[in-house]
Short mmCIF file of C-alpha atoms in Angstrom, two decimals:
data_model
loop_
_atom_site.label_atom_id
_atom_site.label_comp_id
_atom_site.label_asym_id
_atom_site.label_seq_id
_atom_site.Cartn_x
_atom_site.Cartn_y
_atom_site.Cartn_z
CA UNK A 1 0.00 0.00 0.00
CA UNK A 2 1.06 3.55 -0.18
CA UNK A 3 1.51 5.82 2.54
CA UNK A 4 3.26 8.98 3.85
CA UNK A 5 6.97 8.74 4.40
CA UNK A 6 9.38 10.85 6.34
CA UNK A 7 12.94 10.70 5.06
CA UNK A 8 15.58 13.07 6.67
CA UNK A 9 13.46 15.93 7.20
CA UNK A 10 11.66 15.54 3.72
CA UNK A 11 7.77 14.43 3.22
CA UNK A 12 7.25 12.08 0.14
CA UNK A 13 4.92 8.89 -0.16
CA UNK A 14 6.13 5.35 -0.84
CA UNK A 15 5.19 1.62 -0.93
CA UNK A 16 5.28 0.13 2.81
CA UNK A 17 3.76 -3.82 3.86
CA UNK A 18 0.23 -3.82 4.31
CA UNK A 19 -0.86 -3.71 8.18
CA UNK A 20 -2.64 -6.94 9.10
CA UNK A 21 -5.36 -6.34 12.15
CA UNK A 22 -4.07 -8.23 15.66
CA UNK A 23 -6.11 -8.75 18.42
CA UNK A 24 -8.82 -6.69 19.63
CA UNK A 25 -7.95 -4.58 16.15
CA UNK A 26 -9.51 -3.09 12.73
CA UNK A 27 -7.99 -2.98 9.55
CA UNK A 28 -9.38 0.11 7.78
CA UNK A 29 -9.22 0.97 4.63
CA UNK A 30 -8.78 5.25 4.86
CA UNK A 31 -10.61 7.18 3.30
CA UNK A 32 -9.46 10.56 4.58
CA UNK A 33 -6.95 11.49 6.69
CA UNK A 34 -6.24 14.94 8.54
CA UNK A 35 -2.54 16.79 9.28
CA UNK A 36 -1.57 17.92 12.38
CA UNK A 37 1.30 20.06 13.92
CA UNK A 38 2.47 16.85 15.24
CA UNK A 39 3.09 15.88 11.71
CA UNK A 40 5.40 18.39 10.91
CA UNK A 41 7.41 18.17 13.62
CA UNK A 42 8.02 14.18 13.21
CA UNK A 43 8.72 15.74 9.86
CA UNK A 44 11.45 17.55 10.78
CA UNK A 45 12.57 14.82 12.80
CA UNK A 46 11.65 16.93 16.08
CA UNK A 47 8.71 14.04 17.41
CA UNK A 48 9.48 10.58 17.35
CA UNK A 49 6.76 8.03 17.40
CA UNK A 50 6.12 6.11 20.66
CA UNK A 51 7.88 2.93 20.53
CA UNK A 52 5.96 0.19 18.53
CA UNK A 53 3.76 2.98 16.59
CA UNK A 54 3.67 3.31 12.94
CA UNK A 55 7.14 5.33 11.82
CA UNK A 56 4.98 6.29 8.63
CA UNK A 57 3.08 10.11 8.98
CA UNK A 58 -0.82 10.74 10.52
CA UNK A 59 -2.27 10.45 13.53
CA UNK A 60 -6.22 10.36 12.46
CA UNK A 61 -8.10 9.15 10.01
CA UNK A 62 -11.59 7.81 8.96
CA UNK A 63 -12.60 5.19 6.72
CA UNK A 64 -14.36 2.04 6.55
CA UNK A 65 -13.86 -1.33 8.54
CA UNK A 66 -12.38 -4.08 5.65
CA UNK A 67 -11.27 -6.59 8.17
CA UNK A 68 -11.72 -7.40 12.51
CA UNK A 69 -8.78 -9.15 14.48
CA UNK A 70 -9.98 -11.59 17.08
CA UNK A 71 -11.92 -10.48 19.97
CA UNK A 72 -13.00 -7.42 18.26
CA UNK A 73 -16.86 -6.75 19.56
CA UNK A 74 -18.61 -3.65 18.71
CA UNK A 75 -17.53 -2.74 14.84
CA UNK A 76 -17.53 -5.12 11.67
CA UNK A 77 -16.66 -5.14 7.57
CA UNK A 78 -18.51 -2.07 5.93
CA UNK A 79 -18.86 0.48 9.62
CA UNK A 80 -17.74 3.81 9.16
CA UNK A 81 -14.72 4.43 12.09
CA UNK A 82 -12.58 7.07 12.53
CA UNK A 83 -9.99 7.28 15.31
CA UNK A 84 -6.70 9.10 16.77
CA UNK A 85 -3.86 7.02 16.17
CA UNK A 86 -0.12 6.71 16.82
CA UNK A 87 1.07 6.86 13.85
CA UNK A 88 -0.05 5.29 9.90
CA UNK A 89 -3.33 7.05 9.50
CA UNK A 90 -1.96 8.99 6.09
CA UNK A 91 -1.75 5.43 4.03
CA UNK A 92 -4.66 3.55 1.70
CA UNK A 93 -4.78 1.28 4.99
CA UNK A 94 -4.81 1.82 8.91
CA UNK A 95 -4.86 -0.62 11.73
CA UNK A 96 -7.07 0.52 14.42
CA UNK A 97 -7.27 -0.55 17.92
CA UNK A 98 -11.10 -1.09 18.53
CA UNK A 99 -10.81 0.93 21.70
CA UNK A 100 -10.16 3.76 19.69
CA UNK A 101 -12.40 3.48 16.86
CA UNK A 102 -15.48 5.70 17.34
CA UNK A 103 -18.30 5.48 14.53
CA UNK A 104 -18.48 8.58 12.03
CA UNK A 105 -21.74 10.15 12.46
CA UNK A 106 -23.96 9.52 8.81
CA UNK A 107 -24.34 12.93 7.94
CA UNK A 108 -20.52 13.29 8.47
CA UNK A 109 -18.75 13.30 4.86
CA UNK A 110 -15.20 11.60 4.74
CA UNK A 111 -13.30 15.30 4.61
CA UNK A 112 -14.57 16.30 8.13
CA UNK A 113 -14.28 12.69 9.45
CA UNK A 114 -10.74 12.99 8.96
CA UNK A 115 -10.05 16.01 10.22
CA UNK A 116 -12.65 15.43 13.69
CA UNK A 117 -10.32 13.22 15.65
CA UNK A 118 -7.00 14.28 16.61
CA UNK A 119 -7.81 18.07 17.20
CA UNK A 120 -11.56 17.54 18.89
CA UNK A 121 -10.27 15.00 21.43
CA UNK A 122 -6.79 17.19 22.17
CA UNK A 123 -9.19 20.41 22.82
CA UNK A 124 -12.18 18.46 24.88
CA UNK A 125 -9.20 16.87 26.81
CA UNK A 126 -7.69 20.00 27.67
CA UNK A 127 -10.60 22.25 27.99
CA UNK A 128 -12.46 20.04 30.43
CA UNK A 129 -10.86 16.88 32.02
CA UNK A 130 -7.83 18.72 32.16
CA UNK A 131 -8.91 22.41 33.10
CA UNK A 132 -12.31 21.45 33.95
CA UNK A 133 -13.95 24.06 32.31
CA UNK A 134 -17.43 24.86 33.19
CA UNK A 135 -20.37 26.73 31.93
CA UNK A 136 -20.46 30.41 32.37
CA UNK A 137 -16.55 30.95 32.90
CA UNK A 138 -14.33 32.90 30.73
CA UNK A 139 -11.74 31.45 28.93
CA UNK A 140 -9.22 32.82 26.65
CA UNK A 141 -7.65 30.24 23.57
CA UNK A 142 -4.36 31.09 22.45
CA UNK A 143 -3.99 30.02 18.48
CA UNK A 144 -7.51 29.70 17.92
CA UNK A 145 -7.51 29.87 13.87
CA UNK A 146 -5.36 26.17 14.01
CA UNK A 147 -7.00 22.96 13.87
CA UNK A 148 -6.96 22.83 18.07
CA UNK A 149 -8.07 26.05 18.27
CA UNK A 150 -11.13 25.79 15.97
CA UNK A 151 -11.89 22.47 18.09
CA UNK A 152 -11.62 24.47 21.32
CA UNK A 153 -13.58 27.21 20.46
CA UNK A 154 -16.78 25.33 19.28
CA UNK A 155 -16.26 23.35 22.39
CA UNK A 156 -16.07 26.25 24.74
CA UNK A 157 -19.02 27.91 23.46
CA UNK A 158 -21.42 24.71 23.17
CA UNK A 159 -20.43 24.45 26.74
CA UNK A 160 -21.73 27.79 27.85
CA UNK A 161 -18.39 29.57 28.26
CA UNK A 162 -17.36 33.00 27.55
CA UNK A 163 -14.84 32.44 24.77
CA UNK A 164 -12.01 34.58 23.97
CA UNK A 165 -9.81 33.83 21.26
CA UNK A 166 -6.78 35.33 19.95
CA UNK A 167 -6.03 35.41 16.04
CA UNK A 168 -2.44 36.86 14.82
CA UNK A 169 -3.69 36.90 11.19
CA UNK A 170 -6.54 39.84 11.09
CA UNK A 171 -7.90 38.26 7.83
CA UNK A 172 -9.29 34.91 10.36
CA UNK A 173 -10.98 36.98 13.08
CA UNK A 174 -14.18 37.10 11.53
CA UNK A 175 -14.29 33.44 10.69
CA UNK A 176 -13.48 32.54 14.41
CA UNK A 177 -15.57 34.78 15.55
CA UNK A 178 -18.37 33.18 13.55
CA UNK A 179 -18.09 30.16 15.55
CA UNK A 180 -19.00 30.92 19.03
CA UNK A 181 -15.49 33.77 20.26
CA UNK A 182 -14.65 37.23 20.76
CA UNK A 183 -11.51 37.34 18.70
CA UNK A 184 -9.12 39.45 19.14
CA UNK A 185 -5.38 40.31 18.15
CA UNK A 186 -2.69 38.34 20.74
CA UNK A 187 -1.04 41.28 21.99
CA UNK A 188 -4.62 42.55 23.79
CA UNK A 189 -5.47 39.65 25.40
CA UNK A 190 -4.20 40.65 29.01
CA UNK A 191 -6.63 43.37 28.50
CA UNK A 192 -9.62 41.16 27.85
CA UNK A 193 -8.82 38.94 31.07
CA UNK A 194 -9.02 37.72 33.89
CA UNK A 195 -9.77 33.82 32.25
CA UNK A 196 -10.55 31.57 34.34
CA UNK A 197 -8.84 29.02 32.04
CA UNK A 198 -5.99 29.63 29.33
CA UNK A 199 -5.68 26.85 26.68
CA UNK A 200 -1.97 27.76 25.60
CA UNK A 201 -1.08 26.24 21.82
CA UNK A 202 1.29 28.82 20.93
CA UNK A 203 4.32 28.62 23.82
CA UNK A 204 6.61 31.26 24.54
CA UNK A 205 5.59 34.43 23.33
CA UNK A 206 2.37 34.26 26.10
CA UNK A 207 4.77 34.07 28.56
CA UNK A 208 4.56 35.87 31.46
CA UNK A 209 1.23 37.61 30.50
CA UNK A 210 -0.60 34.02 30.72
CA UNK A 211 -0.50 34.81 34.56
CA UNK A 212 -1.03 38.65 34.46
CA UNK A 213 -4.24 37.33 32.67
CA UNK A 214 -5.51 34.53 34.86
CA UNK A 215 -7.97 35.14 37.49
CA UNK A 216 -7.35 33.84 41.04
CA UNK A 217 -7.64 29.82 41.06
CA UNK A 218 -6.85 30.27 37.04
CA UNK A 219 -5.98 27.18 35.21
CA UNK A 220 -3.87 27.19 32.10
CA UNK A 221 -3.32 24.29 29.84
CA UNK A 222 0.09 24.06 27.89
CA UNK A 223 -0.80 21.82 24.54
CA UNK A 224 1.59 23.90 22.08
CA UNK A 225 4.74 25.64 21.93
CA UNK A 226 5.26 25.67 18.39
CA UNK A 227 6.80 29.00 18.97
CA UNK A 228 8.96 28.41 22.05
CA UNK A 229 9.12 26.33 24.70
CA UNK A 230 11.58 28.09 27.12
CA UNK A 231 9.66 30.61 29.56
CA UNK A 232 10.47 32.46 33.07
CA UNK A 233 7.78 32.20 35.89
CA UNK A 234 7.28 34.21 38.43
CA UNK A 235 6.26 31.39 41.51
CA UNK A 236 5.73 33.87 44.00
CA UNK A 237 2.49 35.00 41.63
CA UNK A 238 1.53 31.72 41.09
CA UNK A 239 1.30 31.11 44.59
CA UNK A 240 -0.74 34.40 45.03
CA UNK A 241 -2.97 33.80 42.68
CA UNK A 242 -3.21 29.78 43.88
CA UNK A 243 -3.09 29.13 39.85
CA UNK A 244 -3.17 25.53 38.39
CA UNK A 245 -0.73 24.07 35.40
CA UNK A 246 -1.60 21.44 33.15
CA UNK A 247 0.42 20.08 30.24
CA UNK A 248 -0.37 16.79 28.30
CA UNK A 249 0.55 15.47 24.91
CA UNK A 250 -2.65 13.02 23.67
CA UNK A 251 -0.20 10.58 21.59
CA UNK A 252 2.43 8.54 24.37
CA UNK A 253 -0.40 7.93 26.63
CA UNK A 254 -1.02 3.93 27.49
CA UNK A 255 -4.23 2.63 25.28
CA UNK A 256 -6.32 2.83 28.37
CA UNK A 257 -6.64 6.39 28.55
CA UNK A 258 -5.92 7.03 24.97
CA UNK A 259 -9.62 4.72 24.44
CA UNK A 260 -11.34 7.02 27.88
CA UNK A 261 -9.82 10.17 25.81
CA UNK A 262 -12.23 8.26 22.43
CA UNK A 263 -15.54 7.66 24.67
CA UNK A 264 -15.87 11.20 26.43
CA UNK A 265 -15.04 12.40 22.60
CA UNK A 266 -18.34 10.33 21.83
CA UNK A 267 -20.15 11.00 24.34
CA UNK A 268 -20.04 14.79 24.68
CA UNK A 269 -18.54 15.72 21.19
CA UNK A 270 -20.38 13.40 18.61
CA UNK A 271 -23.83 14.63 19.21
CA UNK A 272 -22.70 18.23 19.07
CA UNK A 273 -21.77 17.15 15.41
CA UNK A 274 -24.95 15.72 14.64
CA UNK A 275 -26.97 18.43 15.70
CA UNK A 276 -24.99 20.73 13.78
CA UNK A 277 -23.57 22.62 16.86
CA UNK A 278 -19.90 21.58 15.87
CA UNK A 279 -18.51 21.37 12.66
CA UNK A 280 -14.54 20.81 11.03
CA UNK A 281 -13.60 23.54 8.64
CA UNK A 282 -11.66 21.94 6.15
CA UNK A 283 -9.45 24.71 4.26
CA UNK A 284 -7.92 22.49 1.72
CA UNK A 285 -7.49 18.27 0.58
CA UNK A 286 -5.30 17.24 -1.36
CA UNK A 287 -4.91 13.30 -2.77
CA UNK A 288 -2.47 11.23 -0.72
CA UNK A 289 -0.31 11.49 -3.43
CA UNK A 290 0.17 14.71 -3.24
CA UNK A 291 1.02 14.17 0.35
CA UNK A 292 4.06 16.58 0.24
CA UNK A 293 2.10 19.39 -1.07
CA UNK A 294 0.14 19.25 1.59
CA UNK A 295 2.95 19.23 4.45
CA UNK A 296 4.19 22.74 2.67
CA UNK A 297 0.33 24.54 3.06
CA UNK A 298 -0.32 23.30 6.51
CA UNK A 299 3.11 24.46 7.49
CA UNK A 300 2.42 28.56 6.14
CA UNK A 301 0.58 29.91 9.13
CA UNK A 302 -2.31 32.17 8.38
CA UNK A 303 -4.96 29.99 7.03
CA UNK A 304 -8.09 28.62 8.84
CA UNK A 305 -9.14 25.12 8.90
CA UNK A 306 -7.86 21.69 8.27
CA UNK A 307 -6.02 20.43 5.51
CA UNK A 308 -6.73 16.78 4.73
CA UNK A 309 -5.43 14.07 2.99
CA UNK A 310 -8.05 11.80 0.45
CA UNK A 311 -6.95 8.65 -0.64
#
């Protein structure tokens, strides 16, 4: 089968083994598969895969069930699944562990479907098992044009939160203001505080305001720091302000959790899609072949949605 290939630093596609389904797995055949900013960095050779994952590029996908290891119990041949995985979701084929698998709504075309899981279950994990957002508190998303931020700010609002978003490129304010925020350019968002909850996917540059801008018993989650990752706190105001850190990667967690991360996705996120409450702006696909065409748009900042492979 074919499949997205990183070879020192460069994105291309090649020939690789087809995956045969274990136990408790799916083989499915992909039918669209999102990129993340996890991508690029493995890319650039900057994110290694957890041991025994797929070396070859994506880490979500949606397509249809072609084969069931043993003990598999809840999908068969012909479901519609899509899943986050550790690796091999930009191929023609994916193995799946069930766990993970969550069914693709019907009115859900194969372009969103592959764009849903990776950035919906990152944001509902951080937003509210994580920070435990709740309904009526204000909350300011850092990055909130990216495929996270997008996810966090439909979230947030469907939730009953007081969403503030901040956008570097002016042209994207609108558009992420259309979907539930009050967006605004990064370098006001002190201003537009206190938050009860930060959801930090930039890094660096939000460093120290993040605190200036948290209310007392603030909790800021650190998913991203595509921009920097070195930062100086000031402890003494954390202690003042008895303010909670998180930070948590979705991909190196055991199974267990990764499959709890799948059913709260389900439970909470899947009927927002259905009733039309949530949706996943796709900005571009491209065909897998095409696979390093892709890598170069999703890596120019500025644009809005998700860019997804078809196969």
């Amino acid at each position: 089968m074919r499949a997205v290939i990183f070879q020192e630093g460069w994105v291309t596609t090649g020939e690789v083994h087809d995956p045969e389904p274990g136990h408790r797995q799916l083989l499915v055949e992909v039918r669209a598969a999102g990129l993340n900013g996890a991508d690029i960095a493995q890319a650039r050779g900057g994110y290694a895969p957890p041991p025994g994952a797929p070396a070859t590029g994506g880490l979500e996908m949606a397509g249809e069930v072609v084969a069931a290891g043993s003990g598999c119990q809840r999908f068969s041949t012909g479901d519609r699944v899509m899943a986050v995985v550790q690796g091999g979701g930009q191929a023609e084929f994916c193995v799946v562990d069930e766990p993970l698998a969550m069914p693709v709504p019907e009115s859900m075309g194969w372009e969103s479907a592959g764009g849903l899981p990776e950035v919906f279950a990152t944001a509902h994990d951080a937003l509210f098992t994580q920070a435990g957002l709740a309904m009526g508190e204000r909350v300011c998303i850092h990055g909130a044009a990216g495929g996270v931020g997008v996810a966090a700010v439909q979230l947030a609002a469907a939730a009953g939160a007081q969403v503030t978003a901040t956008v570097r490129n002016p042209d994207s304010r609108g558009a992420v203001a259309e979907l539930g925020a009050h967006a605004i350019d990064p370098v006001d968002f002190v201003d537009a505080g206190p938050f009860d909850v930060i959801l930090e996917l930039v890094g660096a540059p939000n460093w120290p305001a993040n605190l200036e801008a948290l209310a007392t018993e603030g909790r800021i989650v650190v998913i991203g720091v595509g921009a920097g990752s070195e930062v100086t706190l000031n402890l003494a105001l954390l202690m003042v302000k008895r303010i909670r850190m998180f930070a948590s990667t979705l991909r190196p967690r055991p199974l267990e959790q990764r499959a709890a991360v799948a059913r709260l996705v389900e439970r909470h996120v899947l009927p927002l899609v259905e009733s039309d409450q949530v949706r996943v702006p796709v900005a571009r696909t491209f065909p897998l072949s095409e696979a390093p065409a892709a890598y170069e748009y999703f890596a120019v900042p500025g644009k809005l949605g998700k860019a997804v492979l078809i196969t």
